[in-house]
Short mmCIF file of C-alpha atoms and ligand atoms in Angstrom, two decimals:
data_model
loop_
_atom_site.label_atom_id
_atom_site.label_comp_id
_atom_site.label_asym_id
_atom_site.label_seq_id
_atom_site.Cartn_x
_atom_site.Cartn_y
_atom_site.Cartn_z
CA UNK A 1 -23.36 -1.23 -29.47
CA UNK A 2 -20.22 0.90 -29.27
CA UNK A 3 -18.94 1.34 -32.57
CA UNK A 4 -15.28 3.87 -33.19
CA UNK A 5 -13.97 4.40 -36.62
CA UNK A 6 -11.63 7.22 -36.29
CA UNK A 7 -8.78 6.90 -33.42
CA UNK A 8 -4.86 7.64 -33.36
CA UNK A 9 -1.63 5.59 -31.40
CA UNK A 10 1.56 6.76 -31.24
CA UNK A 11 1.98 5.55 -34.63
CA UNK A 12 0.98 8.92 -35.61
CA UNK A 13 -0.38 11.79 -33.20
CA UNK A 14 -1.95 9.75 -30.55
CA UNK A 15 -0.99 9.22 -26.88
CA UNK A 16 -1.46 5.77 -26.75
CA UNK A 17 0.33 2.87 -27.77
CA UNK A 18 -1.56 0.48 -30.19
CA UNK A 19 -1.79 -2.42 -27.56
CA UNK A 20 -3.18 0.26 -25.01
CA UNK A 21 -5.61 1.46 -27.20
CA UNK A 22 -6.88 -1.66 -28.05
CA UNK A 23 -7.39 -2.24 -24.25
CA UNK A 24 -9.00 1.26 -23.68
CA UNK A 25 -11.30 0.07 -26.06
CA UNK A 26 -11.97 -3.32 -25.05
CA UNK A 27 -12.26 -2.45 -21.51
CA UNK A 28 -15.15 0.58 -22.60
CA UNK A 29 -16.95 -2.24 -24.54
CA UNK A 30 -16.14 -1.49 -28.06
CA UNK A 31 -17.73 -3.92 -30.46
CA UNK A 32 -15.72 -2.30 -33.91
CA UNK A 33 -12.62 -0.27 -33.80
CA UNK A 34 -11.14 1.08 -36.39
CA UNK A 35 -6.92 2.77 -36.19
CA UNK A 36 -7.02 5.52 -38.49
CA UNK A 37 -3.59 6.92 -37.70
CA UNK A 38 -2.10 9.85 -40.20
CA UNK A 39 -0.68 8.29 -43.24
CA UNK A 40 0.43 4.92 -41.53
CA UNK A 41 -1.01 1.46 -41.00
CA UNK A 42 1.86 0.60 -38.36
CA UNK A 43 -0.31 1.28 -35.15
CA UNK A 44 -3.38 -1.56 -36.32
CA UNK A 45 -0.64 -3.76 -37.62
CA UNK A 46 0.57 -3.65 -34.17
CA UNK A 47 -2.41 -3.37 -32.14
CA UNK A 48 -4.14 -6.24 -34.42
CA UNK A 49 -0.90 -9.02 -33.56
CA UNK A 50 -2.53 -8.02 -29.80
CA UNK A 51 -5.90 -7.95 -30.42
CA UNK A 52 -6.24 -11.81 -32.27
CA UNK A 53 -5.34 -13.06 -28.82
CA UNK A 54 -6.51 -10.50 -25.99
CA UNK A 55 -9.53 -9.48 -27.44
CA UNK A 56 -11.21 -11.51 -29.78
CA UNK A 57 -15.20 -10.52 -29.41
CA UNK A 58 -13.47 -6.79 -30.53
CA UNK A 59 -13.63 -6.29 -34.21
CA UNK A 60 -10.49 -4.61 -35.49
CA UNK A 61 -10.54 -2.78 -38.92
CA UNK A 62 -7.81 -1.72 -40.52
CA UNK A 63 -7.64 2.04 -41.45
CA UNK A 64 -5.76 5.21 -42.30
CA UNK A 65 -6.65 9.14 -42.27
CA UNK A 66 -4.59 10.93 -45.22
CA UNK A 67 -4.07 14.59 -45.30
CA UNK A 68 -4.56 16.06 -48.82
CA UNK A 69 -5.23 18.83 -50.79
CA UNK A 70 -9.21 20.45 -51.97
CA UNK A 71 -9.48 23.60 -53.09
CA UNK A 72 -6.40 25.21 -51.59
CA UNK A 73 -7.10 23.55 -48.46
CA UNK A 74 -6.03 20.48 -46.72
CA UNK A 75 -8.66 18.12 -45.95
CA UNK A 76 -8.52 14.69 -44.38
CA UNK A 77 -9.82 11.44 -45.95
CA UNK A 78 -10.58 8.64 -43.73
CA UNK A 79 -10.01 5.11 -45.58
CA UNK A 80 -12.09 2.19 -43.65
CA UNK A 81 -11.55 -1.68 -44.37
CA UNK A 82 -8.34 -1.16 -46.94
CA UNK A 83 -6.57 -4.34 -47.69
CA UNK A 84 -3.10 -2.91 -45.86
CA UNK A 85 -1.07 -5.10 -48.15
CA UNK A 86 -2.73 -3.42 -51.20
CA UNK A 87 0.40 -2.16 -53.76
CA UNK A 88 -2.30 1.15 -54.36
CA UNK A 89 -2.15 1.85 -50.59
CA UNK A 90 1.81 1.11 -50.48
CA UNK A 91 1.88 3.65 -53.03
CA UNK A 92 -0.22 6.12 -50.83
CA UNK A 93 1.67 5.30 -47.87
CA UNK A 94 4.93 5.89 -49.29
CA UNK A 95 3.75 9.46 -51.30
CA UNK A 96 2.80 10.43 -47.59
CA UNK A 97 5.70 9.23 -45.77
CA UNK A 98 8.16 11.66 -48.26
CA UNK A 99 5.47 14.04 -48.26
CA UNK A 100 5.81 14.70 -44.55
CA UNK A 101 9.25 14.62 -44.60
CA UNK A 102 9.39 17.65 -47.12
CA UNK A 103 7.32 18.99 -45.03
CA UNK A 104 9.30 18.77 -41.94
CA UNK A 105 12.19 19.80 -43.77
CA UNK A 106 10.01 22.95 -44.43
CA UNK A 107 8.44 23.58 -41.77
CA UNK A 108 12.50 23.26 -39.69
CA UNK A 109 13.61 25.77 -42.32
CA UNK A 110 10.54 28.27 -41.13
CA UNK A 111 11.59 27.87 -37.66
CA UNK A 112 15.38 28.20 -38.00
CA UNK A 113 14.35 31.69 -39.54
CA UNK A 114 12.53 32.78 -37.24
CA UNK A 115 15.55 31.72 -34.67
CA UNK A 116 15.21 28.41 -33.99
CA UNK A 117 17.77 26.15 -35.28
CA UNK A 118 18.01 22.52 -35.37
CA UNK A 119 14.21 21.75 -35.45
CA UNK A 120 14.29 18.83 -37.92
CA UNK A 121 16.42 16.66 -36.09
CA UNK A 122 14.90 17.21 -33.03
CA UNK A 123 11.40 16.80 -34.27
CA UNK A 124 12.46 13.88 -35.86
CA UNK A 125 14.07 12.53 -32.52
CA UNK A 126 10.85 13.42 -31.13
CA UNK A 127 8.78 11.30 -33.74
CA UNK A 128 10.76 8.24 -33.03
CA UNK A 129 9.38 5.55 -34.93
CA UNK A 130 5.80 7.73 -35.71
CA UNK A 131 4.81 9.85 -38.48
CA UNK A 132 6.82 12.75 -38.22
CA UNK A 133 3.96 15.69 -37.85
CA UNK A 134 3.36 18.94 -36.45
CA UNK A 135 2.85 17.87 -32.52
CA UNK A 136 6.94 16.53 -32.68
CA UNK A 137 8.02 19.84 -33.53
CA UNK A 138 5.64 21.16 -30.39
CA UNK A 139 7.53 18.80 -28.45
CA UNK A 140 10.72 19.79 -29.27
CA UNK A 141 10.04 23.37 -28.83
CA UNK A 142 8.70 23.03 -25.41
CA UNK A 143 11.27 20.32 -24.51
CA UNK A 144 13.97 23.43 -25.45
CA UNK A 145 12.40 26.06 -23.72
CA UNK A 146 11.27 27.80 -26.47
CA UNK A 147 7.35 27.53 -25.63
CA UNK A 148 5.89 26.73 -22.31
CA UNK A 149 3.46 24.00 -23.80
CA UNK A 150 2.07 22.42 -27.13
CA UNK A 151 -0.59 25.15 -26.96
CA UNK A 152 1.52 27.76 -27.04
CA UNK A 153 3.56 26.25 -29.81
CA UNK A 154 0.70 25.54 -32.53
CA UNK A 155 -0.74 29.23 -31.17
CA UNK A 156 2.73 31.06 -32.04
CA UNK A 157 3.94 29.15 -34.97
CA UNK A 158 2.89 25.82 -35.96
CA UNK A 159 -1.11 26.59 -35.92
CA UNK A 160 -3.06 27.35 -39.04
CA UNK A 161 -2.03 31.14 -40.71
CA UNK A 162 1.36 30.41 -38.50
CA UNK A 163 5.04 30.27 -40.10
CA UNK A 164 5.06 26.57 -39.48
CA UNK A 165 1.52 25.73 -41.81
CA UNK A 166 2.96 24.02 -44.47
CA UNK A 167 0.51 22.90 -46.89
CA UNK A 168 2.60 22.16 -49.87
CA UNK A 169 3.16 18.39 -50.08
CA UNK A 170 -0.08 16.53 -49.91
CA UNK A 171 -1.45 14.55 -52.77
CA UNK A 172 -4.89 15.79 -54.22
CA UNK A 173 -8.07 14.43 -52.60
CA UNK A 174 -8.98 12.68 -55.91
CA UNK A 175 -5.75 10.84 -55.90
CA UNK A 176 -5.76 9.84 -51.51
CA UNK A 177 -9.42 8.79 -52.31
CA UNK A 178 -8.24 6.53 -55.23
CA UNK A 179 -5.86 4.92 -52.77
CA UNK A 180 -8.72 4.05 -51.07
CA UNK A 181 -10.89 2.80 -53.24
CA UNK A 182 -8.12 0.64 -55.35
CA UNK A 183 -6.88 -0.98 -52.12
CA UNK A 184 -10.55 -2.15 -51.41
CA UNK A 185 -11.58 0.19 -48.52
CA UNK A 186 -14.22 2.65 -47.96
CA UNK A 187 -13.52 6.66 -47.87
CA UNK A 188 -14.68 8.62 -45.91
CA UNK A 189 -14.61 12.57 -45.48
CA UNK A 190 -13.19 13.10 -41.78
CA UNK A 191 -14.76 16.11 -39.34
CA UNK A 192 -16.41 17.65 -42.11
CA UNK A 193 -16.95 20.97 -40.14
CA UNK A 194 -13.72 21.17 -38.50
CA UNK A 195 -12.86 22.92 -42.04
CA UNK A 196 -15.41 25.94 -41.33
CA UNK A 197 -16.73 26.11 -45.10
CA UNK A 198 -19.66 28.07 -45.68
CA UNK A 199 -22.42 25.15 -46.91
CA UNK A 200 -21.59 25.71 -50.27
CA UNK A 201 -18.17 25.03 -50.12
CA UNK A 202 -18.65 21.73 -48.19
CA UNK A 203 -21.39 20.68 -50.56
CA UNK A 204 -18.68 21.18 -53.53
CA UNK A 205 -16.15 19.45 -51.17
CA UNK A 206 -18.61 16.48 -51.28
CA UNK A 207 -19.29 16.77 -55.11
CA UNK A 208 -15.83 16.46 -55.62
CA UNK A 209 -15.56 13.47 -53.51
CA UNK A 210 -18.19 11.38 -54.47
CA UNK A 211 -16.93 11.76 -58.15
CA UNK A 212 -14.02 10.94 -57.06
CA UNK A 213 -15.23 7.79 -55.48
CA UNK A 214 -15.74 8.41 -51.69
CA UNK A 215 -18.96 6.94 -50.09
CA UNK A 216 -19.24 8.29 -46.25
CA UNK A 217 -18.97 11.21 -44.50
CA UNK A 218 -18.89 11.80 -40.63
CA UNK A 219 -21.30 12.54 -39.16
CA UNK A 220 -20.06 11.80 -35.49
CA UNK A 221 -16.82 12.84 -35.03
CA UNK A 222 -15.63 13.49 -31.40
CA UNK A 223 -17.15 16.33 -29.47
CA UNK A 224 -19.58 18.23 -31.31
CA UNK A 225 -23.08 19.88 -30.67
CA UNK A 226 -26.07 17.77 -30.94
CA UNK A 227 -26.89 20.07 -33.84
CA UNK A 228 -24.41 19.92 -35.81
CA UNK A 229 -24.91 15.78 -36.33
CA UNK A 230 -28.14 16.59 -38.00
CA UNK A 231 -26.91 18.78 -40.02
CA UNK A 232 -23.97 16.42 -41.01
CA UNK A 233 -27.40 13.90 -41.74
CA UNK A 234 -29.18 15.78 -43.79
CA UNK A 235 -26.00 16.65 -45.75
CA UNK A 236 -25.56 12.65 -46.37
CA UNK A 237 -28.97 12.26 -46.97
CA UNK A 238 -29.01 14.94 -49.83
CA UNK A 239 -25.76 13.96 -51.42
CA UNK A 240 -26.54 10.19 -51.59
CA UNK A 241 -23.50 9.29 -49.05
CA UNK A 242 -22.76 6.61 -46.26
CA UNK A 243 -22.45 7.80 -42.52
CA UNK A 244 -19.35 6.92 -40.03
CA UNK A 245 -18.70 7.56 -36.68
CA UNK A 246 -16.02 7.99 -34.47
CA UNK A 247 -14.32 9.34 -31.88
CA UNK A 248 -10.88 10.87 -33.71
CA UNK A 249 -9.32 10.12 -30.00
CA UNK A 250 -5.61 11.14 -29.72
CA UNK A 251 -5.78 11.35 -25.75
CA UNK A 252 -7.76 12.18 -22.94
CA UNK A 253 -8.55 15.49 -21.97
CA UNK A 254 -11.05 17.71 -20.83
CA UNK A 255 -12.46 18.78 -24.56
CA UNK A 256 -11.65 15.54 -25.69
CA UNK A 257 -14.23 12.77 -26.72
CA UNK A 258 -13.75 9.52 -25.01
CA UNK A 259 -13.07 6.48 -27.48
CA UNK A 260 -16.84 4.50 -28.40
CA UNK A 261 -20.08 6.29 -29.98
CA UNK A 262 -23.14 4.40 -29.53
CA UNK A 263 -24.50 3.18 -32.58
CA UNK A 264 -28.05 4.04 -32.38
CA UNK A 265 -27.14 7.44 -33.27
CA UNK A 266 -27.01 6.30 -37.00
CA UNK A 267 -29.73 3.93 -36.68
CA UNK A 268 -31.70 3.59 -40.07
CA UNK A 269 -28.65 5.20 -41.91
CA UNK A 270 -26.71 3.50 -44.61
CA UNK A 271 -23.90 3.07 -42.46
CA UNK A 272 -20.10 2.32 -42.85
CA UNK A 273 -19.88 -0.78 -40.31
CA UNK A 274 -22.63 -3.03 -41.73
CA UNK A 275 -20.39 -3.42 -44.89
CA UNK A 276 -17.33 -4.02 -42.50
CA UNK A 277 -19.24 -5.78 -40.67
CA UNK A 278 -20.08 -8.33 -43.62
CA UNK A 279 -16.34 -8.82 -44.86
MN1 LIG B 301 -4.10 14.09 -35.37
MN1 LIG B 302 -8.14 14.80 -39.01
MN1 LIG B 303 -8.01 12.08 -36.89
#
């Protein structure tokens, strides 16, 4: 069974429309797909008024991956199965939404000092109707000349270390995993290695999540070495926590995982879908 509990639409930073996503899916064989765009729930609300009709053997579970703060470092919190309507994931939602528009307001002030002007309402035009986030800013950069592509742009000034990595607005992880949990959804720690702590650091990471009230880590999360799943086991294995899986698609390219991990890869693991599964 194809299972994929991490994926982005052009809600947030994803190339795909909702509907198209849902498709992809559905035409890959996806049994359980979970939208877990960045700090909004308006790509599954969309994709889910398609799905009831189009695709009805594909399970649709409504998600969201918050940004937030650990340690002096952002981390992101998958929440699986959250009752969308929930007024503790409103509240979440709506701390993000401003906090991301500080942030753009920042992160336009950066650029405008480092000569380029103008950034916020172009990133913002960019963004349309989607969570305004770093990738807008790319676009407007390259779509003014300034930067011959997205890479380039993140690699100059919107990358980590760069004069566009603002970290200032997030909520704390205790408070994006109590969103979670209130609203009646599982969290989950997203790409746990994509943060490059030493494996002390992410064992305190996890610490301070499970007291927090998270349950799952990743332990698939697009491409990765074979490896570096087992080690993502054992670390869920030792610190009492749920697996999840998933793809973390934004688009296709050539380092880019396809959406759908096969199940059996977390076979006799306490994993995330059998309690979705169930609701
Ligand atoms: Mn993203
Ligand atoms: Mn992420
Ligand atoms: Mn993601």
């Amino acid at each position: 069974m194809l299972i994929d509990f991490h994926t982005h639409t052009s809600a947030s930073d994803g190339a795909l429309a909702p509907r198209a996503l849902l498709d992809r899916a559905a035409a890959r064989g996806v049994a359980m797909l979970a939208i877990t765009d960045h700090d909004t729930v308006a790509g599954y609300l969309d994709a889910q008024a398609h799905g009831l009709a189009v695709h009805p053997a594909l399970q649709l579970v409504p998600g969201v991956e918050f940004s937030c703060r650990w340690s002096g470092t952002t981390v992101h919190i998958v929440g699986l199965g959250v009752d969308i309507g929930h007024p503790a994931l409103r509240a979440g939602l709506d701390f993000l939404a401003a906090a991301r528009r500080e942030r753009g307001e920042k992160i336009a002030a950066r650029l405008a000092a480092r000569g380029f002007p103008g950034a916020l309402a172009g990133a913002l035009a960019e963004a349309g109707s989607s969570q305004l986030g770093r990738p807008h800013f790319a676009a407007w950069l390259v779509a003014r000349g300034h930067v011959r592509d997205a890479g380039e742009a993140f690699d100059r000034l919107l990358g980590q270390g760069k004069t566009g990595d603002v970290q200032c607005c997030w909520p704390e992880l205790a408070e994006a995993v109590g969103w979670i949990r209130d609203s009646g959804g599982i969290a989950v720690i997203a790409h746990p290695l994509k943060y490059r702590f030493t494996g002390m650091k992410l064992r305190r990471l996890v610490a301070a999540f499970a007291a927090a009230g998270g349950e799952a880590i990743e332990i698939i999360c697009g491409r990765q070495q074979p490896q570096q799943a087992g080690q993502l086991r054992r670390l869920a294995g030792e610190c009492g926590l749920a697996v999840s899986a998933g793809s973390d698609f934004h688009r296709d390219g050539p380092y880019n995982a396809p959406l759908g991990v096969d199940s059996a890869a977390l076979a006799g693991l306490p994993a995330v879908w059998e309690r979705l599964q169930r609701r």
